């Protein structure tokens, strides 16, 4: 049995970086679910005109999803994302993909398809546990996970972190794009309110190391055996 650690949260809350580091500390796999939505948006753009308008066409999105040779690494020390032979690890972070991704994520058939894929990737990971992060992991993908965390931070802090990453881009434009995406995404999934049984970790006042510690504390408090007995025996 693979232990699932479910982590949700809005853009820039630290889900990817914190989950990856927690997975390393636990000897677990790390599954970035947003990468599947980003890679599908990249795929739709590659098949279309290349403008964010492409993902507004639900029929084009569903057609692209039916021919989507997606692969992702669950190794926190060797992270990559592929569509067919193309390594899209860097390309899916480009603003043109980020701007198009909510169009893909709002299609229910796409969500069902990728959710089935996420559950299979965890099941077949061969790891004692997997830290799975995204928008709807605690509520839809793994509502029965032994550990469920909502990682949050104040909107201005999240925007500042994201624009520090994308230093080549205008900070106001990055903040505006992030808030636009939060608004679009929140019509599909409520990732700002903790569901019953979900623990909130607010990283607004915490640095990166403190946030990882806070997440590991929740994991050891809720599922001590996940760490003490990593083989699940
Ligand atoms: N607690 C923190 N304090 C400062 N920076 C952080 C913290 N958590 C994450 N970061 C940084 O903020 C940026 C956004 O984090 P990321 O993990 O990409 O968030 P998400 O996956 O939720 O969008 C990254 O550059 C990351 O290193
Ligand atoms: N579990 C998930 C993960 C991502 N997504 C979508 O995929 C996009 C990219 O997710 P991400 O995790 O890479 O985004 P950030 O939070 O890192 O900015 C989000 O804006 C959502 O539209 C989703 O709908 N459900």
mmCIF file of C-alpha atoms and ligand atoms in Angstrom:
data_model
loop_
_atom_site.group_PDB
_atom_site.id
_atom_site.type_symbol
_atom_site.label_atom_id
_atom_site.label_comp_id
_atom_site.label_asym_id
_atom_site.label_seq_id
_atom_site.Cartn_x
_atom_site.Cartn_y
_atom_site.Cartn_z
ATOM 1 C CA UNK A 1 0.000 0.000 0.000
ATOM 2 C CA UNK A 2 1.333 3.392 -0.981
ATOM 3 C CA UNK A 3 0.648 6.183 1.549
ATOM 4 C CA UNK A 4 -0.817 9.300 -0.086
ATOM 5 C CA UNK A 5 -0.022 12.725 1.366
ATOM 6 C CA UNK A 6 -2.521 15.162 -0.215
ATOM 7 C CA UNK A 7 -1.599 18.853 -0.494
ATOM 8 C CA UNK A 8 -3.838 21.519 -2.050
ATOM 9 C CA UNK A 9 -3.500 25.266 -2.399
ATOM 10 C CA UNK A 10 -3.601 28.307 -4.661
ATOM 11 C CA UNK A 11 -0.878 29.433 -7.101
ATOM 12 C CA UNK A 12 2.389 30.483 -5.470
ATOM 13 C CA UNK A 13 1.542 29.053 -2.031
ATOM 14 C CA UNK A 14 4.621 26.802 -2.216
ATOM 15 C CA UNK A 15 2.877 23.521 -3.113
ATOM 16 C CA UNK A 16 5.464 22.287 -5.631
ATOM 17 C CA UNK A 17 8.659 23.297 -3.868
ATOM 18 C CA UNK A 18 7.477 22.353 -0.359
ATOM 19 C CA UNK A 19 5.938 19.025 -1.476
ATOM 20 C CA UNK A 20 9.098 18.097 -3.353
ATOM 21 C CA UNK A 21 11.272 18.799 -0.307
ATOM 22 C CA UNK A 22 8.899 16.938 2.044
ATOM 23 C CA UNK A 23 8.963 13.946 -0.346
ATOM 24 C CA UNK A 24 12.775 13.952 -0.283
ATOM 25 C CA UNK A 25 12.794 14.041 3.529
ATOM 26 C CA UNK A 26 10.388 11.089 3.705
ATOM 27 C CA UNK A 27 11.896 9.034 0.874
ATOM 28 C CA UNK A 28 8.553 9.343 -0.936
ATOM 29 C CA UNK A 29 7.606 10.085 -4.520
ATOM 30 C CA UNK A 30 6.356 13.528 -5.545
ATOM 31 C CA UNK A 31 3.444 14.031 -7.955
ATOM 32 C CA UNK A 32 2.882 17.486 -9.441
ATOM 33 C CA UNK A 33 -0.698 17.266 -10.776
ATOM 34 C CA UNK A 34 -0.692 20.801 -12.221
ATOM 35 C CA UNK A 35 1.949 19.605 -14.696
ATOM 36 C CA UNK A 36 -0.666 17.395 -16.442
ATOM 37 C CA UNK A 37 -3.007 20.365 -16.966
ATOM 38 C CA UNK A 38 -0.076 22.510 -18.105
ATOM 39 C CA UNK A 39 1.214 19.808 -20.476
ATOM 40 C CA UNK A 40 -2.261 19.363 -21.971
ATOM 41 C CA UNK A 41 -2.518 23.152 -22.459
ATOM 42 C CA UNK A 42 0.915 23.044 -24.157
ATOM 43 C CA UNK A 43 -0.352 20.175 -26.377
ATOM 44 C CA UNK A 44 -3.526 22.101 -27.326
ATOM 45 C CA UNK A 45 -1.416 25.167 -28.214
ATOM 46 C CA UNK A 46 0.946 22.993 -30.296
ATOM 47 C CA UNK A 47 -2.007 21.574 -32.253
ATOM 48 C CA UNK A 48 -3.766 24.941 -32.615
ATOM 49 C CA UNK A 49 -2.795 28.507 -33.404
ATOM 50 C CA UNK A 50 -0.632 28.914 -30.293
ATOM 51 C CA UNK A 51 -2.847 31.561 -28.711
ATOM 52 C CA UNK A 52 -4.596 31.255 -25.314
ATOM 53 C CA UNK A 53 -7.859 31.281 -27.305
ATOM 54 C CA UNK A 54 -7.101 27.679 -28.357
ATOM 55 C CA UNK A 55 -8.058 26.316 -24.920
ATOM 56 C CA UNK A 56 -11.335 28.276 -24.942
ATOM 57 C CA UNK A 57 -12.530 25.732 -27.538
ATOM 58 C CA UNK A 58 -13.736 22.780 -25.453
ATOM 59 C CA UNK A 59 -13.995 20.479 -28.487
ATOM 60 C CA UNK A 60 -10.354 21.137 -29.377
ATOM 61 C CA UNK A 61 -9.349 20.474 -25.740
ATOM 62 C CA UNK A 62 -11.236 17.167 -25.597
ATOM 63 C CA UNK A 63 -9.770 16.104 -28.973
ATOM 64 C CA UNK A 64 -6.236 16.900 -27.764
ATOM 65 C CA UNK A 65 -6.867 14.982 -24.515
ATOM 66 C CA UNK A 66 -7.827 11.850 -26.461
ATOM 67 C CA UNK A 67 -4.387 11.860 -28.116
ATOM 68 C CA UNK A 68 -2.141 12.914 -25.231
ATOM 69 C CA UNK A 69 1.014 10.788 -24.738
ATOM 70 C CA UNK A 70 1.837 12.176 -21.280
ATOM 71 C CA UNK A 71 4.595 11.029 -18.916
ATOM 72 C CA UNK A 72 5.921 12.486 -15.649
ATOM 73 C CA UNK A 73 8.651 11.533 -13.200
ATOM 74 C CA UNK A 74 7.702 11.002 -9.541
ATOM 75 C CA UNK A 75 11.347 11.238 -8.439
ATOM 76 C CA UNK A 76 11.807 14.461 -6.432
ATOM 77 C CA UNK A 77 15.500 14.479 -7.422
ATOM 78 C CA UNK A 78 14.914 13.912 -11.124
ATOM 79 C CA UNK A 79 11.801 15.797 -12.166
ATOM 80 C CA UNK A 80 10.758 15.824 -15.831
ATOM 81 C CA UNK A 81 7.563 16.069 -17.862
ATOM 82 C CA UNK A 82 7.122 14.707 -21.407
ATOM 83 C CA UNK A 83 4.521 14.759 -24.132
ATOM 84 C CA UNK A 84 5.514 12.036 -26.612
ATOM 85 C CA UNK A 85 9.192 12.602 -27.422
ATOM 86 C CA UNK A 86 9.140 16.269 -26.334
ATOM 87 C CA UNK A 87 10.608 17.188 -22.952
ATOM 88 C CA UNK A 88 8.229 19.969 -21.855
ATOM 89 C CA UNK A 89 9.557 20.395 -18.289
ATOM 90 C CA UNK A 90 10.540 24.039 -18.893
ATOM 91 C CA UNK A 91 8.058 24.912 -21.660
ATOM 92 C CA UNK A 92 4.992 24.266 -19.468
ATOM 93 C CA UNK A 93 6.081 27.083 -17.097
ATOM 94 C CA UNK A 94 6.072 29.698 -19.867
ATOM 95 C CA UNK A 95 3.493 32.464 -19.378
ATOM 96 C CA UNK A 96 1.735 31.560 -22.678
ATOM 97 C CA UNK A 97 0.986 28.099 -21.225
ATOM 98 C CA UNK A 98 0.100 29.476 -17.776
ATOM 99 C CA UNK A 99 -2.379 31.859 -19.437
ATOM 100 C CA UNK A 100 -4.037 28.995 -21.329
ATOM 101 C CA UNK A 101 -4.159 26.369 -18.557
ATOM 102 C CA UNK A 102 -7.419 27.321 -16.797
ATOM 103 C CA UNK A 103 -9.259 26.711 -20.109
ATOM 104 C CA UNK A 104 -8.121 23.099 -20.017
ATOM 105 C CA UNK A 105 -8.777 22.632 -16.286
ATOM 106 C CA UNK A 106 -12.443 23.636 -16.494
ATOM 107 C CA UNK A 107 -13.392 20.737 -18.808
ATOM 108 C CA UNK A 108 -14.983 17.977 -16.637
ATOM 109 C CA UNK A 109 -14.011 15.125 -19.012
ATOM 110 C CA UNK A 110 -10.378 16.260 -18.838
ATOM 111 C CA UNK A 111 -10.454 16.329 -15.034
ATOM 112 C CA UNK A 112 -11.841 12.780 -14.893
ATOM 113 C CA UNK A 113 -9.198 11.551 -17.322
ATOM 114 C CA UNK A 114 -6.241 13.077 -15.469
ATOM 115 C CA UNK A 115 -7.594 12.102 -12.032
ATOM 116 C CA UNK A 116 -7.688 8.448 -13.102
ATOM 117 C CA UNK A 117 -4.110 8.861 -14.328
ATOM 118 C CA UNK A 118 -2.974 10.411 -10.990
ATOM 119 C CA UNK A 119 -4.467 7.538 -8.984
ATOM 120 C CA UNK A 120 -2.755 5.010 -11.266
ATOM 121 C CA UNK A 121 0.610 6.802 -11.018
ATOM 122 C CA UNK A 122 0.410 6.663 -7.193
ATOM 123 C CA UNK A 123 -0.656 3.000 -7.201
ATOM 124 C CA UNK A 124 2.134 1.980 -9.568
ATOM 125 C CA UNK A 125 4.812 4.254 -8.072
ATOM 126 C CA UNK A 126 6.632 1.439 -6.273
ATOM 127 C CA UNK A 127 7.252 3.919 -3.429
ATOM 128 C CA UNK A 128 6.179 3.668 0.232
ATOM 129 C CA UNK A 129 4.356 6.960 -0.197
ATOM 130 C CA UNK A 130 3.714 9.797 -2.634
ATOM 131 C CA UNK A 131 3.193 13.488 -1.858
ATOM 132 C CA UNK A 132 0.510 14.586 -4.338
ATOM 133 C CA UNK A 133 -0.095 18.303 -4.804
ATOM 134 C CA UNK A 134 -2.645 20.371 -6.713
ATOM 135 C CA UNK A 135 -5.976 22.159 -6.394
ATOM 136 C CA UNK A 136 -8.379 19.311 -5.632
ATOM 137 C CA UNK A 137 -6.256 16.522 -4.175
ATOM 138 C CA UNK A 138 -7.695 16.660 -0.636
ATOM 139 C CA UNK A 139 -11.277 16.850 -1.920
ATOM 140 C CA UNK A 140 -11.534 14.941 -5.218
ATOM 141 C CA UNK A 141 -8.409 12.984 -6.147
ATOM 142 C CA UNK A 142 -7.564 11.505 -2.704
ATOM 143 C CA UNK A 143 -10.290 12.451 -0.181
ATOM 144 C CA UNK A 144 -9.405 9.352 1.889
ATOM 145 C CA UNK A 145 -5.673 10.144 2.171
ATOM 146 C CA UNK A 146 -4.403 9.756 5.769
ATOM 147 C CA UNK A 147 -2.821 13.225 5.619
ATOM 148 C CA UNK A 148 -4.562 16.157 3.903
ATOM 149 C CA UNK A 149 -3.118 19.669 3.992
ATOM 150 C CA UNK A 150 -4.213 23.011 2.533
ATOM 151 C CA UNK A 151 -1.113 25.156 1.993
ATOM 152 C CA UNK A 152 -2.001 28.845 1.812
ATOM 153 C CA UNK A 153 -0.339 32.265 1.911
ATOM 154 C CA UNK A 154 -1.607 35.821 1.555
ATOM 155 C CA UNK A 155 -2.267 36.775 -2.092
ATOM 156 C CA UNK A 156 0.370 39.530 -2.159
ATOM 157 C CA UNK A 157 3.005 37.159 -0.730
ATOM 158 C CA UNK A 158 2.160 34.513 -3.342
ATOM 159 C CA UNK A 159 2.388 37.081 -6.131
ATOM 160 C CA UNK A 160 5.755 38.340 -4.846
ATOM 161 C CA UNK A 161 7.169 34.788 -4.738
ATOM 162 C CA UNK A 162 6.004 34.035 -8.265
ATOM 163 C CA UNK A 163 7.376 37.280 -9.696
ATOM 164 C CA UNK A 164 10.740 36.677 -7.975
ATOM 165 C CA UNK A 165 10.859 33.404 -9.930
ATOM 166 C CA UNK A 166 9.956 35.061 -13.223
ATOM 167 C CA UNK A 167 12.409 37.934 -12.846
ATOM 168 C CA UNK A 168 12.388 38.651 -16.585
ATOM 169 C CA UNK A 169 8.709 39.611 -16.385
ATOM 170 C CA UNK A 170 7.000 42.703 -15.027
ATOM 171 C CA UNK A 171 5.998 42.117 -11.365
ATOM 172 C CA UNK A 172 2.592 43.787 -11.746
ATOM 173 C CA UNK A 173 1.807 41.706 -14.828
ATOM 174 C CA UNK A 174 2.802 38.487 -13.015
ATOM 175 C CA UNK A 175 0.603 39.430 -10.025
ATOM 176 C CA UNK A 176 -2.335 40.291 -12.277
ATOM 177 C CA UNK A 177 -1.984 37.001 -14.198
ATOM 178 C CA UNK A 178 -1.828 35.016 -10.951
ATOM 179 C CA UNK A 179 -4.968 36.662 -9.543
ATOM 180 C CA UNK A 180 -6.770 36.147 -12.865
ATOM 181 C CA UNK A 181 -5.863 32.443 -12.814
ATOM 182 C CA UNK A 182 -6.914 32.089 -9.132
ATOM 183 C CA UNK A 183 -10.290 33.620 -10.031
ATOM 184 C CA UNK A 184 -10.787 31.342 -13.056
ATOM 185 C CA UNK A 185 -9.632 28.221 -11.153
ATOM 186 C CA UNK A 186 -11.825 28.956 -8.126
ATOM 187 C CA UNK A 187 -14.950 28.651 -10.265
ATOM 188 C CA UNK A 188 -13.970 24.991 -10.778
ATOM 189 C CA UNK A 189 -12.503 23.975 -7.375
ATOM 190 C CA UNK A 190 -12.645 25.683 -3.975
ATOM 191 C CA UNK A 191 -8.977 25.587 -2.998
ATOM 192 C CA UNK A 192 -9.158 28.454 -0.496
ATOM 193 C CA UNK A 193 -11.358 26.750 2.126
ATOM 194 C CA UNK A 194 -10.199 23.669 4.007
ATOM 195 C CA UNK A 195 -12.643 20.754 3.747
ATOM 196 C CA UNK A 196 -13.470 18.744 6.881
ATOM 197 C CA UNK A 197 -10.402 16.969 8.213
ATOM 198 C CA UNK A 198 -7.961 19.087 6.199
ATOM 199 C CA UNK A 199 -5.174 20.886 8.126
ATOM 200 C CA UNK A 200 -4.283 24.434 7.052
ATOM 201 C CA UNK A 201 -0.621 25.448 6.867
ATOM 202 C CA UNK A 202 -0.343 29.196 6.271
ATOM 203 C CA UNK A 203 3.152 30.069 4.985
ATOM 204 C CA UNK A 204 2.640 33.848 4.874
ATOM 205 C CA UNK A 205 4.987 34.394 7.842
ATOM 206 C CA UNK A 206 7.157 31.315 7.309
ATOM 207 C CA UNK A 207 10.289 30.964 5.222
ATOM 208 C CA UNK A 208 10.752 27.938 2.966
ATOM 209 C CA UNK A 209 12.515 25.731 5.565
ATOM 210 C CA UNK A 210 9.936 26.573 8.232
ATOM 211 C CA UNK A 211 7.122 25.723 5.816
ATOM 212 C CA UNK A 212 8.644 22.314 5.026
ATOM 213 C CA UNK A 213 9.017 21.687 8.784
ATOM 214 C CA UNK A 214 5.390 22.675 9.378
ATOM 215 C CA UNK A 215 4.220 20.235 6.697
ATOM 216 C CA UNK A 216 6.428 17.418 8.048
ATOM 217 C CA UNK A 217 5.037 18.132 11.553
ATOM 218 C CA UNK A 218 1.476 17.688 10.292
ATOM 219 C CA UNK A 219 2.453 14.452 8.572
ATOM 220 C CA UNK A 220 4.122 13.003 11.673
ATOM 221 C CA UNK A 221 1.247 14.126 13.919
ATOM 222 C CA UNK A 222 -1.474 12.661 11.723
ATOM 223 C CA UNK A 223 0.291 9.616 10.317
ATOM 224 C CA UNK A 224 3.361 8.868 12.448
ATOM 225 C CA UNK A 225 3.624 5.388 10.985
ATOM 226 C CA UNK A 226 4.018 6.871 7.516
ATOM 227 C CA UNK A 227 7.494 7.957 8.590
ATOM 228 C CA UNK A 228 8.386 5.321 11.155
ATOM 229 C CA UNK A 229 7.305 2.453 8.968
ATOM 230 C CA UNK A 230 8.032 3.685 5.463
ATOM 231 C CA UNK A 231 7.796 0.235 3.882
ATOM 232 C CA UNK A 232 4.225 -0.059 5.102
ATOM 233 C CA UNK A 233 5.058 -3.462 6.637
HETATM 234 N N1 LIG B 1 7.528 29.731 2.703
HETATM 235 C C1 LIG B 1 8.150 30.243 1.653
HETATM 236 N N2 LIG B 1 8.838 31.380 1.801
HETATM 237 C C2 LIG B 1 9.452 31.950 0.745
HETATM 238 N N3 LIG B 1 9.423 31.454 -0.519
HETATM 239 C C3 LIG B 1 8.766 30.329 -0.710
HETATM 240 C C4 LIG B 1 8.083 29.664 0.352
HETATM 241 N N4 LIG B 1 7.472 28.582 -0.160
HETATM 242 C C5 LIG B 1 7.768 28.574 -1.480
HETATM 243 N N5 LIG B 1 8.559 29.597 -1.810
HETATM 244 C C6 LIG B 1 9.044 29.969 -3.149
HETATM 245 O O1 LIG B 1 7.922 30.571 -3.797
HETATM 246 C C7 LIG B 1 7.894 30.218 -5.183
HETATM 247 C C8 LIG B 1 6.538 29.585 -5.524
HETATM 248 O O2 LIG B 1 6.475 28.305 -4.929
HETATM 249 P P1 LIG B 1 5.895 27.044 -5.701
HETATM 250 O O3 LIG B 1 6.337 25.846 -4.936
HETATM 251 O O4 LIG B 1 6.192 27.092 -7.150
HETATM 252 O O5 LIG B 1 4.315 27.302 -5.462
HETATM 253 P P2 LIG B 1 3.069 26.613 -6.116
HETATM 254 O O6 LIG B 1 3.486 25.259 -6.552
HETATM 255 O O7 LIG B 1 2.046 26.587 -5.027
HETATM 256 O O8 LIG B 1 2.657 27.525 -7.237
HETATM 257 C C9 LIG B 1 9.087 29.294 -5.402
HETATM 258 O O9 LIG B 1 10.137 30.073 -5.941
HETATM 259 C C10 LIG B 1 9.430 28.789 -4.018
HETATM 260 O O10 LIG B 1 10.802 28.488 -3.887
HETATM 261 N N1 LIG B 2 -5.125 19.390 -9.177
HETATM 262 C C1 LIG B 2 -5.071 20.416 -10.036
HETATM 263 C C2 LIG B 2 -3.833 20.974 -10.391
HETATM 264 C C3 LIG B 2 -3.809 22.023 -11.284
HETATM 265 N N2 LIG B 2 -4.959 22.474 -11.840
HETATM 266 C C4 LIG B 2 -4.944 23.487 -12.896
HETATM 267 O O1 LIG B 2 -3.646 23.553 -13.448
HETATM 268 C C5 LIG B 2 -3.100 24.869 -13.357
HETATM 269 C C6 LIG B 2 -1.617 24.807 -13.099
HETATM 270 O O2 LIG B 2 -1.397 24.220 -11.830
HETATM 271 P P1 LIG B 2 -0.014 24.404 -11.063
HETATM 272 O O3 LIG B 2 -0.103 23.594 -9.813
HETATM 273 O O4 LIG B 2 1.125 24.121 -11.973
HETATM 274 O O5 LIG B 2 -0.050 25.960 -10.792
HETATM 275 P P2 LIG B 2 0.657 26.771 -9.636
HETATM 276 O O6 LIG B 2 -0.272 26.672 -8.471
HETATM 277 O O7 LIG B 2 1.972 26.117 -9.377
HETATM 278 O O8 LIG B 2 0.804 28.134 -10.180
HETATM 279 C C7 LIG B 2 -3.944 25.581 -12.310
HETATM 280 O O9 LIG B 2 -4.003 26.969 -12.565
HETATM 281 C C8 LIG B 2 -5.304 24.898 -12.462
HETATM 282 O O10 LIG B 2 -6.026 25.484 -13.524
HETATM 283 C C9 LIG B 2 -6.170 21.934 -11.456
HETATM 284 O O11 LIG B 2 -7.223 22.383 -11.933
HETATM 285 N N3 LIG B 2 -6.222 20.915 -10.559
#
